[in-house]
Backbone as XML, in Angstrom:
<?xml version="1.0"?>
<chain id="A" units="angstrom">
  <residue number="1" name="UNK">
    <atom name="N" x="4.916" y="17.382" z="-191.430"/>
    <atom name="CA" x="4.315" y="17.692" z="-190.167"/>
    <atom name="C" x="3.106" y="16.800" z="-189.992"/>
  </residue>
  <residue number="2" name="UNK">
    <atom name="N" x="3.066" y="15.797" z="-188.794"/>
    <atom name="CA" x="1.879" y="14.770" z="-188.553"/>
    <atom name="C" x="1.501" y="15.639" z="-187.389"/>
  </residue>
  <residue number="3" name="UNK">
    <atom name="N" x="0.193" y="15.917" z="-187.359"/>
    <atom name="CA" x="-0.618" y="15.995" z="-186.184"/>
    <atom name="C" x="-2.036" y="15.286" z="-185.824"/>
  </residue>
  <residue number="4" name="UNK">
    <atom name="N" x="-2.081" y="15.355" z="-185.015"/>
    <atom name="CA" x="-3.809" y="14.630" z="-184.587"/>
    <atom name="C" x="-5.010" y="15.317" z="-184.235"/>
  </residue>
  <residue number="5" name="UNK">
    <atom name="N" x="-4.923" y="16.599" z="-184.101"/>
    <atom name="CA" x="-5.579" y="17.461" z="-183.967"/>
    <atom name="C" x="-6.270" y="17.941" z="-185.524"/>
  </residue>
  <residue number="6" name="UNK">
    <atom name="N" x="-7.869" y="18.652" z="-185.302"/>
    <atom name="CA" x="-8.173" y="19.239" z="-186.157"/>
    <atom name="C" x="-8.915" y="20.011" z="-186.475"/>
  </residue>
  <residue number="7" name="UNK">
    <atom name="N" x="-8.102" y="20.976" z="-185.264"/>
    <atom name="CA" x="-8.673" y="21.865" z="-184.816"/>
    <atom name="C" x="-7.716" y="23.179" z="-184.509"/>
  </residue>
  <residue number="8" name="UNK">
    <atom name="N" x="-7.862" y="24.459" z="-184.506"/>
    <atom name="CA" x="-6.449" y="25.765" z="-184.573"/>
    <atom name="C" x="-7.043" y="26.579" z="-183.421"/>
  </residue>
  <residue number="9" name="UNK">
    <atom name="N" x="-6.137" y="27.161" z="-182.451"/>
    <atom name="CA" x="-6.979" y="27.766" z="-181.702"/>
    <atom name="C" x="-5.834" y="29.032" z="-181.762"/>
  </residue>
  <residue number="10" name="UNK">
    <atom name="N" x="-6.687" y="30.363" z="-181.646"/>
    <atom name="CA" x="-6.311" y="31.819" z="-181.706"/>
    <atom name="C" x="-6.663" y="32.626" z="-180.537"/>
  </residue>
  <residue number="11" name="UNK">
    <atom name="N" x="-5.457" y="32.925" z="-180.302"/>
    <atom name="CA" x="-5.906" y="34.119" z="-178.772"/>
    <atom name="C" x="-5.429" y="35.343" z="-179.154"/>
  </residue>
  <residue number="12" name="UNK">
    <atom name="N" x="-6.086" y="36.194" z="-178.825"/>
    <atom name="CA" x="-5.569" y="37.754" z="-179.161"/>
    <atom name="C" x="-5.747" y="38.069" z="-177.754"/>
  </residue>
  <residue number="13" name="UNK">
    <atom name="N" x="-4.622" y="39.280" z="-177.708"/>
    <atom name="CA" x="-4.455" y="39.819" z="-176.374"/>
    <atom name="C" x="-4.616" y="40.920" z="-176.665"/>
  </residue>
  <residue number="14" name="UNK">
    <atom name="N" x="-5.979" y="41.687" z="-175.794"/>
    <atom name="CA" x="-5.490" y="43.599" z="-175.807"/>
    <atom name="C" x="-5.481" y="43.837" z="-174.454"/>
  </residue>
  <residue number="15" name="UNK">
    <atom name="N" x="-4.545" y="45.134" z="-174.672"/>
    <atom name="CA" x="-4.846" y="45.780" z="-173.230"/>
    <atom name="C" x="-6.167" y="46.611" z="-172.867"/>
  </residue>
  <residue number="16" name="UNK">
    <atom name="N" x="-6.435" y="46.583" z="-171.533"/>
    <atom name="CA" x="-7.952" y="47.326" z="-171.413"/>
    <atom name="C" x="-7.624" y="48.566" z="-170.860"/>
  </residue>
  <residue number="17" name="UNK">
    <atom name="N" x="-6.252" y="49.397" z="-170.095"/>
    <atom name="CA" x="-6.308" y="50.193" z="-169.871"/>
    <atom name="C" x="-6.566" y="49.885" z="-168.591"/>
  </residue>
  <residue number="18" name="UNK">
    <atom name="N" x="-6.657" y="48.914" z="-167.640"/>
    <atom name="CA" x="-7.010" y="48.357" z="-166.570"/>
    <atom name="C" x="-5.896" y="48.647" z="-165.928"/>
  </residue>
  <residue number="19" name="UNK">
    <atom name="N" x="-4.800" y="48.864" z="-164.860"/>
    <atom name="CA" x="-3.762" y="47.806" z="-164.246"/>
    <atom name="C" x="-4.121" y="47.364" z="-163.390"/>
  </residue>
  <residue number="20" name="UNK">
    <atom name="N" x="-3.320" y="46.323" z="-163.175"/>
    <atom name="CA" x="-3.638" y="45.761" z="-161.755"/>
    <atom name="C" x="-3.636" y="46.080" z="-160.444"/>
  </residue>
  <residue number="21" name="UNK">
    <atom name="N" x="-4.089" y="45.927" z="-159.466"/>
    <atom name="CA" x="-4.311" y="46.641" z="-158.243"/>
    <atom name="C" x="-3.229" y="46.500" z="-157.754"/>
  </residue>
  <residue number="22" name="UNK">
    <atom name="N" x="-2.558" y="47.419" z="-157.380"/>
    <atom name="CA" x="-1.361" y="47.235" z="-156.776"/>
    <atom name="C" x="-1.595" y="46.716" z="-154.872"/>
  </residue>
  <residue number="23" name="UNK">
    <atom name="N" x="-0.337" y="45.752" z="-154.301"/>
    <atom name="CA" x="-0.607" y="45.338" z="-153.434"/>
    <atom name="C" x="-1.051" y="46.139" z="-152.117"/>
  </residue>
  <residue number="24" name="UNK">
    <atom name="N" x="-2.285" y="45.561" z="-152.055"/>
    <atom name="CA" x="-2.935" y="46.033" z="-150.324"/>
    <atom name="C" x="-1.892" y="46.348" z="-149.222"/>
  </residue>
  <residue number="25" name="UNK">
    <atom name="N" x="-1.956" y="47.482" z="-148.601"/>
    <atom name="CA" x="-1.065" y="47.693" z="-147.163"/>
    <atom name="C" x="-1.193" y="46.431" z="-146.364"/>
  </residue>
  <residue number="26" name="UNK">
    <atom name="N" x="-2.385" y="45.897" z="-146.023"/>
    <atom name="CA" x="-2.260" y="45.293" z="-145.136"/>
    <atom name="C" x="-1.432" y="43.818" z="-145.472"/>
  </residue>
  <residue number="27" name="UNK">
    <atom name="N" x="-1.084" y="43.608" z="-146.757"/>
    <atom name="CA" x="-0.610" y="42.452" z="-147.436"/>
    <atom name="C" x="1.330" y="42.623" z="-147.267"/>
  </residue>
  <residue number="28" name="UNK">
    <atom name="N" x="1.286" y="43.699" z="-147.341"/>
    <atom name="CA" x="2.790" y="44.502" z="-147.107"/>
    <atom name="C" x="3.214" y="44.699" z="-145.577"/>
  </residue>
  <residue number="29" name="UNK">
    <atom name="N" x="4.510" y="43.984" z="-145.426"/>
    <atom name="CA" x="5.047" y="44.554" z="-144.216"/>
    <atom name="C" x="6.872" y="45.231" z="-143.813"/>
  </residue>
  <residue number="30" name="UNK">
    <atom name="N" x="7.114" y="45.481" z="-142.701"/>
    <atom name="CA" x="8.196" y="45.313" z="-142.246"/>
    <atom name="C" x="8.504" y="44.433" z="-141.505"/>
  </residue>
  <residue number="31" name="UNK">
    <atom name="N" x="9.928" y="43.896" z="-142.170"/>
    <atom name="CA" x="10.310" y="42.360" z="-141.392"/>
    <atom name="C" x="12.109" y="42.775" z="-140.705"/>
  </residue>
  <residue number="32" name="UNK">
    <atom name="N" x="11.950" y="43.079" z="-139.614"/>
    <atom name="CA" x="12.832" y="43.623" z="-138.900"/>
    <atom name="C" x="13.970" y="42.579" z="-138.219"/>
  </residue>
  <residue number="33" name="UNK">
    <atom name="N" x="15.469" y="42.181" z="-138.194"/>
    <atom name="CA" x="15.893" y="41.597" z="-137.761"/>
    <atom name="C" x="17.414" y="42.042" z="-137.863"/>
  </residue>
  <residue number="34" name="UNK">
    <atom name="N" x="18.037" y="41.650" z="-136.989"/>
    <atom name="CA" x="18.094" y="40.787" z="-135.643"/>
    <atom name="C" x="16.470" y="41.491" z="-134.801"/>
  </residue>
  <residue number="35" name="UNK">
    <atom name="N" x="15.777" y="41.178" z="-134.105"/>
    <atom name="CA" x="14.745" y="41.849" z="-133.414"/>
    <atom name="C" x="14.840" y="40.910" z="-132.161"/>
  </residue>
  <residue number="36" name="UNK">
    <atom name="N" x="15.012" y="41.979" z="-130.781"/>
    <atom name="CA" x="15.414" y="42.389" z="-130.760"/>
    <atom name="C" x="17.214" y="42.294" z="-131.192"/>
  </residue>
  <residue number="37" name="UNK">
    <atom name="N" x="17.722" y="43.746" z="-130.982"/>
    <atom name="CA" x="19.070" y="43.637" z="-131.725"/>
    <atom name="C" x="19.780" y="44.959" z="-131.115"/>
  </residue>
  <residue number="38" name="UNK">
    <atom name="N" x="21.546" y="44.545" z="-131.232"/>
    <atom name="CA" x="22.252" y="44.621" z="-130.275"/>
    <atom name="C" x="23.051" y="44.951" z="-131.576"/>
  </residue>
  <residue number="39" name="UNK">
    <atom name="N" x="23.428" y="46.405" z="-131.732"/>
    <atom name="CA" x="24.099" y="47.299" z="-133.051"/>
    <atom name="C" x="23.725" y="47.147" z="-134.004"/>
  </residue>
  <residue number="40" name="UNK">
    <atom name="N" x="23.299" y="46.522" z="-134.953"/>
    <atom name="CA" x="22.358" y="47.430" z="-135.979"/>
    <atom name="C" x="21.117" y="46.503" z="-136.274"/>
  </residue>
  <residue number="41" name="UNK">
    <atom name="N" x="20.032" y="46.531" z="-136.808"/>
    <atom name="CA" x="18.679" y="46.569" z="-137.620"/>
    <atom name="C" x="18.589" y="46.371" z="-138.869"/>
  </residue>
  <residue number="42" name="UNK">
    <atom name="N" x="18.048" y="45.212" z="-139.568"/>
    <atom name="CA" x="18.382" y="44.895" z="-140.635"/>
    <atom name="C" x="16.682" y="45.346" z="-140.906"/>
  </residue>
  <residue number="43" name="UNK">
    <atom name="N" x="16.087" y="46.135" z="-142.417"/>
    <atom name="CA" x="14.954" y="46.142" z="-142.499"/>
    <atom name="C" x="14.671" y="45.727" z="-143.906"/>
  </residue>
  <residue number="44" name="UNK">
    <atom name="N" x="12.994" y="44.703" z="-143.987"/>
    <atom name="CA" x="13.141" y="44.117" z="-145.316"/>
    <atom name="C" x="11.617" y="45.242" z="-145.365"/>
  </residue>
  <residue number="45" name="UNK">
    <atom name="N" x="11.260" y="46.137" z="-146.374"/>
    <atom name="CA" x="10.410" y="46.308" z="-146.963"/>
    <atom name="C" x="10.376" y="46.647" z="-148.134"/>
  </residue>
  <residue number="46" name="UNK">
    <atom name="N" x="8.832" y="46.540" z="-149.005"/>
    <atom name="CA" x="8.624" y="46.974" z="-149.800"/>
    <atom name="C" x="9.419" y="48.248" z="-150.668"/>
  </residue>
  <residue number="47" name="UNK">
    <atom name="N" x="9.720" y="48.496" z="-151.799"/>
    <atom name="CA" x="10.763" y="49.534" z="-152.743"/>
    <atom name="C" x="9.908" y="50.700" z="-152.402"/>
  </residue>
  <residue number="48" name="UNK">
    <atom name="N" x="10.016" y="51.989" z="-152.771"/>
    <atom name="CA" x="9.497" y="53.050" z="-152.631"/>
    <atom name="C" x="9.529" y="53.669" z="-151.194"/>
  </residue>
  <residue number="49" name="UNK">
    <atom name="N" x="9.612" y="52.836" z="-150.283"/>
    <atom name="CA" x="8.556" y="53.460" z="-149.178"/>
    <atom name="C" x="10.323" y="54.414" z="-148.353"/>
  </residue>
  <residue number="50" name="UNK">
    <atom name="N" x="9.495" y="55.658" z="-147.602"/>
    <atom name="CA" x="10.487" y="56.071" z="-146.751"/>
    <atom name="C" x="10.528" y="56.003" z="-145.481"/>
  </residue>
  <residue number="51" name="UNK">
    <atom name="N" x="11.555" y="55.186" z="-145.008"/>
    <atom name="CA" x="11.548" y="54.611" z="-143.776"/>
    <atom name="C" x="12.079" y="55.771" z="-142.338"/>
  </residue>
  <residue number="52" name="UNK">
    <atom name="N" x="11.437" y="55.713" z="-141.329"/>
    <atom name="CA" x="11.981" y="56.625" z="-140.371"/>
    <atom name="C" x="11.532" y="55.624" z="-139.281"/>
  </residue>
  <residue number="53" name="UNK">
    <atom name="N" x="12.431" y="55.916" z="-137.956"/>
    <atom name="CA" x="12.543" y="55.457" z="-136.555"/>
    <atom name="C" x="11.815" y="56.312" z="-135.494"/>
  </residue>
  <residue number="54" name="UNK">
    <atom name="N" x="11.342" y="56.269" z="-134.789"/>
    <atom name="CA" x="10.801" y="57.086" z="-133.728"/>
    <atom name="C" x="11.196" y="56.310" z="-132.557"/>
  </residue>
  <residue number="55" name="UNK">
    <atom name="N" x="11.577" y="56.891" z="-130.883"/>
    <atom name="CA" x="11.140" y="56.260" z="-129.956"/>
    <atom name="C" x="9.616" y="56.628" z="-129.201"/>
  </residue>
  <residue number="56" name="UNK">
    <atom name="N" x="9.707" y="55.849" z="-128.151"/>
    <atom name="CA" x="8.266" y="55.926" z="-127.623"/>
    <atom name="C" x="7.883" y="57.481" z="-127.366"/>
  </residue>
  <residue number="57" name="UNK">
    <atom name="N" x="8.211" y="58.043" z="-127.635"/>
    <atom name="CA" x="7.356" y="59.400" z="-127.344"/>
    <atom name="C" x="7.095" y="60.016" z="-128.481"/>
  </residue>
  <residue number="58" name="UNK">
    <atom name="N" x="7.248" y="59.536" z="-129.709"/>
    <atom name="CA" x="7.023" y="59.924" z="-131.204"/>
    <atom name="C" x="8.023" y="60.921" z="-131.765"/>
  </residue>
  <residue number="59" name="UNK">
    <atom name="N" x="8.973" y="60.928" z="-131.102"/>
    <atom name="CA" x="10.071" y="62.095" z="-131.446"/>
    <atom name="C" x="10.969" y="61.415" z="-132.518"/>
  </residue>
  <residue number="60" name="UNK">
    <atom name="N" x="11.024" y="62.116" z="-133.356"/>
    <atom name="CA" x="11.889" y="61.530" z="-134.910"/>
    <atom name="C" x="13.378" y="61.444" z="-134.597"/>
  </residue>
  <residue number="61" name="UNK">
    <atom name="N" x="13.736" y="59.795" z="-134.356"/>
    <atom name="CA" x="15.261" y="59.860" z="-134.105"/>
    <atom name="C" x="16.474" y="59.467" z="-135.238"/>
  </residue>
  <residue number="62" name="UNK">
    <atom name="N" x="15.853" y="59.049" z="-136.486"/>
    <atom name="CA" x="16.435" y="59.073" z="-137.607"/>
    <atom name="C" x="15.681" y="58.605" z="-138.639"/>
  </residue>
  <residue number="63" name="UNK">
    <atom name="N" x="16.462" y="59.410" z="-139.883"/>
    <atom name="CA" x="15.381" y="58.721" z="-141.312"/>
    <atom name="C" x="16.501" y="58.112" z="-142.139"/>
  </residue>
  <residue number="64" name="UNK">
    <atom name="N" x="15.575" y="57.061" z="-142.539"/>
    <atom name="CA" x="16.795" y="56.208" z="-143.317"/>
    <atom name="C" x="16.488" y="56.353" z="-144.687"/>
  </residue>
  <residue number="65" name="UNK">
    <atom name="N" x="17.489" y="57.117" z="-145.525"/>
    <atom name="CA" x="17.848" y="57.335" z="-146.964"/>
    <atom name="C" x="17.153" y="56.021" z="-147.548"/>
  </residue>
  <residue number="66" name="UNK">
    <atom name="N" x="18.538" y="55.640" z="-148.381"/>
    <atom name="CA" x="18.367" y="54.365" z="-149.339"/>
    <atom name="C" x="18.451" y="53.151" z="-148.193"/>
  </residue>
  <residue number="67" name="UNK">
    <atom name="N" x="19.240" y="52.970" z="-147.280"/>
    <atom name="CA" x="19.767" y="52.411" z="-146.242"/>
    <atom name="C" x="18.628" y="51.625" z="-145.862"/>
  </residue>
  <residue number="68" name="UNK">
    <atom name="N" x="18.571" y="50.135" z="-145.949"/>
    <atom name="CA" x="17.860" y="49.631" z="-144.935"/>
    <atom name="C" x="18.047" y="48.740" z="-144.016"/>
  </residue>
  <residue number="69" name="UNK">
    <atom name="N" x="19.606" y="49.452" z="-143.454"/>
    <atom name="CA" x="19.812" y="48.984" z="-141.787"/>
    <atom name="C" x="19.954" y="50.056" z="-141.267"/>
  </residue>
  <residue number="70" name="UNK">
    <atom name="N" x="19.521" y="50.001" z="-139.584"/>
    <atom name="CA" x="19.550" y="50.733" z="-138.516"/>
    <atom name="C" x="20.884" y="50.757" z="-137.980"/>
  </residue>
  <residue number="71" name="UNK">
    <atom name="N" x="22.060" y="51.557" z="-137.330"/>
    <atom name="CA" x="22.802" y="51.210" z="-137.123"/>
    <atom name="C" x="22.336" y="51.688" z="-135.133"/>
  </residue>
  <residue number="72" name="UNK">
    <atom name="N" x="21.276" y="52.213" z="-135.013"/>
    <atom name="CA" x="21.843" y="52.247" z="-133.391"/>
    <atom name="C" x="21.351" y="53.243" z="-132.905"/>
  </residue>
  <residue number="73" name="UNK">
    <atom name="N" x="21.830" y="54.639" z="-134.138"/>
    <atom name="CA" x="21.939" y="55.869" z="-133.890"/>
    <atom name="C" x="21.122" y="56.939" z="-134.144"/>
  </residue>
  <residue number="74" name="UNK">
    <atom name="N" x="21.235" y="58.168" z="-133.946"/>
    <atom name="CA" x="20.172" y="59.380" z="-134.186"/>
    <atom name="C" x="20.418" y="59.937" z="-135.033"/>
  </residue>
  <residue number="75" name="UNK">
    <atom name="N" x="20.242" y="60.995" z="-135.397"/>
    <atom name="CA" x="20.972" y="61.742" z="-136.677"/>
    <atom name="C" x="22.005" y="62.598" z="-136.420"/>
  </residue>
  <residue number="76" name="UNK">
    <atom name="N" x="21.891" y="62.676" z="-135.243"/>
    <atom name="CA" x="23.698" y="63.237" z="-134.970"/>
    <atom name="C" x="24.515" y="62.275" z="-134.553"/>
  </residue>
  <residue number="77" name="UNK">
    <atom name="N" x="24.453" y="60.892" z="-134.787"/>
    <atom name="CA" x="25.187" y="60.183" z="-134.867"/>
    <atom name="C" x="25.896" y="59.537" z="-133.587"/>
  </residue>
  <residue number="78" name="UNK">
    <atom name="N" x="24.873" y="60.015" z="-132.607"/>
    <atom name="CA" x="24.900" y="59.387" z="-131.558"/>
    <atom name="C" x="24.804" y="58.229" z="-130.794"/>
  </residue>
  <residue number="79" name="UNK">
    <atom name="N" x="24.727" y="57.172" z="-130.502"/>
    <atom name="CA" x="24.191" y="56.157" z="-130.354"/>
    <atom name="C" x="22.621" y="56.359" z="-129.075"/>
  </residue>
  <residue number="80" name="UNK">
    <atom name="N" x="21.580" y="55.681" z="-129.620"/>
    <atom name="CA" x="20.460" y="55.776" z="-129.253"/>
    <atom name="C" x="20.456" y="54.896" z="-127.518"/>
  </residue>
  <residue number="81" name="UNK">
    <atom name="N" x="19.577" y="55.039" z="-126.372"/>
    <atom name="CA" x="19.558" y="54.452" z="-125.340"/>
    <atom name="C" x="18.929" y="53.071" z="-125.613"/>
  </residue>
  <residue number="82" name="UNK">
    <atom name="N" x="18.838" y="51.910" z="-124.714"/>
    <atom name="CA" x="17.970" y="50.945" z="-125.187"/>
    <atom name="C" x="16.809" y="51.141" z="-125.022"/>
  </residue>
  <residue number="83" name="UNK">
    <atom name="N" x="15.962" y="50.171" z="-125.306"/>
    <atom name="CA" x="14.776" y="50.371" z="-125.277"/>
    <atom name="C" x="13.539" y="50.120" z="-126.686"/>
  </residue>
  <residue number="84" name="UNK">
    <atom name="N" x="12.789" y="50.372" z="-126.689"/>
    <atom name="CA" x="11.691" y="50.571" z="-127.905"/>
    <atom name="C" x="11.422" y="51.467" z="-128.854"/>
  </residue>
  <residue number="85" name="UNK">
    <atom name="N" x="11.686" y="50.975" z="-129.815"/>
    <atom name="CA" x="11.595" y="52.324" z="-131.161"/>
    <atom name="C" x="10.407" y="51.575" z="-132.444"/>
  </residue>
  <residue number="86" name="UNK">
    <atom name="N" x="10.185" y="52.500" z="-132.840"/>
    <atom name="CA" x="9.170" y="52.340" z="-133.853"/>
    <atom name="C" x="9.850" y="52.427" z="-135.157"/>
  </residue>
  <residue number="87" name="UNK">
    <atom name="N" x="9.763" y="51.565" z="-136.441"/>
    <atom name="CA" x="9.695" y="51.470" z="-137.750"/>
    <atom name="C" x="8.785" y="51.767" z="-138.277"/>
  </residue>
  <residue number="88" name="UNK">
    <atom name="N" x="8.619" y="53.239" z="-138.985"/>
    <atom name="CA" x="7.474" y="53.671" z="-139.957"/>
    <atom name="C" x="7.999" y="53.639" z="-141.136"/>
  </residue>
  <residue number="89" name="UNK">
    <atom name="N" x="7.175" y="53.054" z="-141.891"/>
    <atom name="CA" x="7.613" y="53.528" z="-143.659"/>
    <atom name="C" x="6.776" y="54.074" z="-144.243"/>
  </residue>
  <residue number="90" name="UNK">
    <atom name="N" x="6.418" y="55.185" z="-145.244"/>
    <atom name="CA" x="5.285" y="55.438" z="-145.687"/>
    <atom name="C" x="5.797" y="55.677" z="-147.300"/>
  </residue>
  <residue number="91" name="UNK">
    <atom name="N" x="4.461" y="55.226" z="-147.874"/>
    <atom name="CA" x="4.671" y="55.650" z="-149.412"/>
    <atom name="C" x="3.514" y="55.793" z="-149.946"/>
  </residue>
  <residue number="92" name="UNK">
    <atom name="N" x="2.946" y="56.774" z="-150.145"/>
    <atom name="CA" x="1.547" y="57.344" z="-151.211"/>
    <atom name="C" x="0.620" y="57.141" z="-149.828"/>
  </residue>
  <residue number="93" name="UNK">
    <atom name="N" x="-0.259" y="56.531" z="-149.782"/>
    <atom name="CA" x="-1.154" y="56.308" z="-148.676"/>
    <atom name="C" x="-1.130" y="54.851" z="-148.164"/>
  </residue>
  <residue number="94" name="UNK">
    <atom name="N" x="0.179" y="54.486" z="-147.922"/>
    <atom name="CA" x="0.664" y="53.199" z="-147.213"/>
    <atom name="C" x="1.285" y="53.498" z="-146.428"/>
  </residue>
  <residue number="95" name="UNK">
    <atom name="N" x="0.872" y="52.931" z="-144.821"/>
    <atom name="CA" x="2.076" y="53.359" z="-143.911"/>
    <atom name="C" x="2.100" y="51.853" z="-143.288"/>
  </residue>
  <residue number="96" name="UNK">
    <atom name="N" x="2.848" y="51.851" z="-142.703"/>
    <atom name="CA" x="3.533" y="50.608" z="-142.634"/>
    <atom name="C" x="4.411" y="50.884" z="-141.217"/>
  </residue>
  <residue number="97" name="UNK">
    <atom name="N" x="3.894" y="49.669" z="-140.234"/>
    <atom name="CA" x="4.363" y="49.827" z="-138.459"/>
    <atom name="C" x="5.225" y="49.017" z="-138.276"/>
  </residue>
  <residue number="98" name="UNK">
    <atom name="N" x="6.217" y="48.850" z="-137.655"/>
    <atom name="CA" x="6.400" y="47.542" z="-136.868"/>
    <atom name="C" x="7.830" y="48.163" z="-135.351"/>
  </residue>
  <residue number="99" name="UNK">
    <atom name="N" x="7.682" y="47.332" z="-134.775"/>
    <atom name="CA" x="8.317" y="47.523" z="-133.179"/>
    <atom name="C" x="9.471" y="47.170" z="-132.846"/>
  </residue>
  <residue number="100" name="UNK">
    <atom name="N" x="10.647" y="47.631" z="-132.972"/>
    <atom name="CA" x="11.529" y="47.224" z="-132.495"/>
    <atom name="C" x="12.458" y="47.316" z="-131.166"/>
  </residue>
  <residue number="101" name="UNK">
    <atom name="N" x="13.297" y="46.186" z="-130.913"/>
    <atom name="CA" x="13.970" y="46.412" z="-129.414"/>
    <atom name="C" x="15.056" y="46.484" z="-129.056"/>
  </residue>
  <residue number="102" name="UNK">
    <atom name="N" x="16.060" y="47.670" z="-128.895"/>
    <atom name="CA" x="17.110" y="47.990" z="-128.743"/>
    <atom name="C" x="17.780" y="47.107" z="-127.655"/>
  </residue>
  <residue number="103" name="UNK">
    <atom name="N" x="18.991" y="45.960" z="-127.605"/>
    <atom name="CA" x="19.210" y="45.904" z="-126.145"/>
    <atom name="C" x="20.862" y="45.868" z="-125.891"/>
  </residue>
  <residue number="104" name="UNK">
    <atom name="N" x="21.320" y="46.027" z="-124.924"/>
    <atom name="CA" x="22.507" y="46.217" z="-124.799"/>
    <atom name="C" x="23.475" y="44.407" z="-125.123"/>
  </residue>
</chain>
């Protein structure tokens, strides 16, 4: 073994009991597409969070399980009118907005 060095260097690692801050809400979003969209809603967010739809009058028109596409509809499986609906997701004390646009 040739080296040129002559010198050894040692790192020890502990843990401090610290973790890391988990990511800021405002750093986190919903990325909604087709937007607007014409039969279903594709939604990209963050793991954990539980996603629900509202239209403009805040009335709960479906919650989405594991599922993160929209297909249209309410929870009776109706198909929804066009128009403007809201994407909420919430998880621990993260809530999370974004706007979507139903169109024929």
């Amino acid at each position: 073994f040739v080296s040129t060095y002559d010198y050894l260097k040692i790192f020890r690692w502990e843990e401090t009991g610290i973790q890391e801050e988990p990511q800021k809400p405002e750093e986190m979003q919903i990325r909604a597409y087709p937007n607007p969209f014409n039969g279903s809603c594709r939604f990209e967010i963050p793991e954990g969070f539980d996603v629900s739809i509202y239209d403009l009058n805040g009335i709960l028109v479906r919650r989405l399980d594991k599922t993160r596409v929209w297909d249209g509809r309410n929870t009776g499986t109706q198909s929804v009118p066009c128009g403007i609906y809201f994407v909420v997701a919430k998880y621990r004390n993260a809530i999370l907005k974004e706007t979507i646009v139903k169109i024929d």
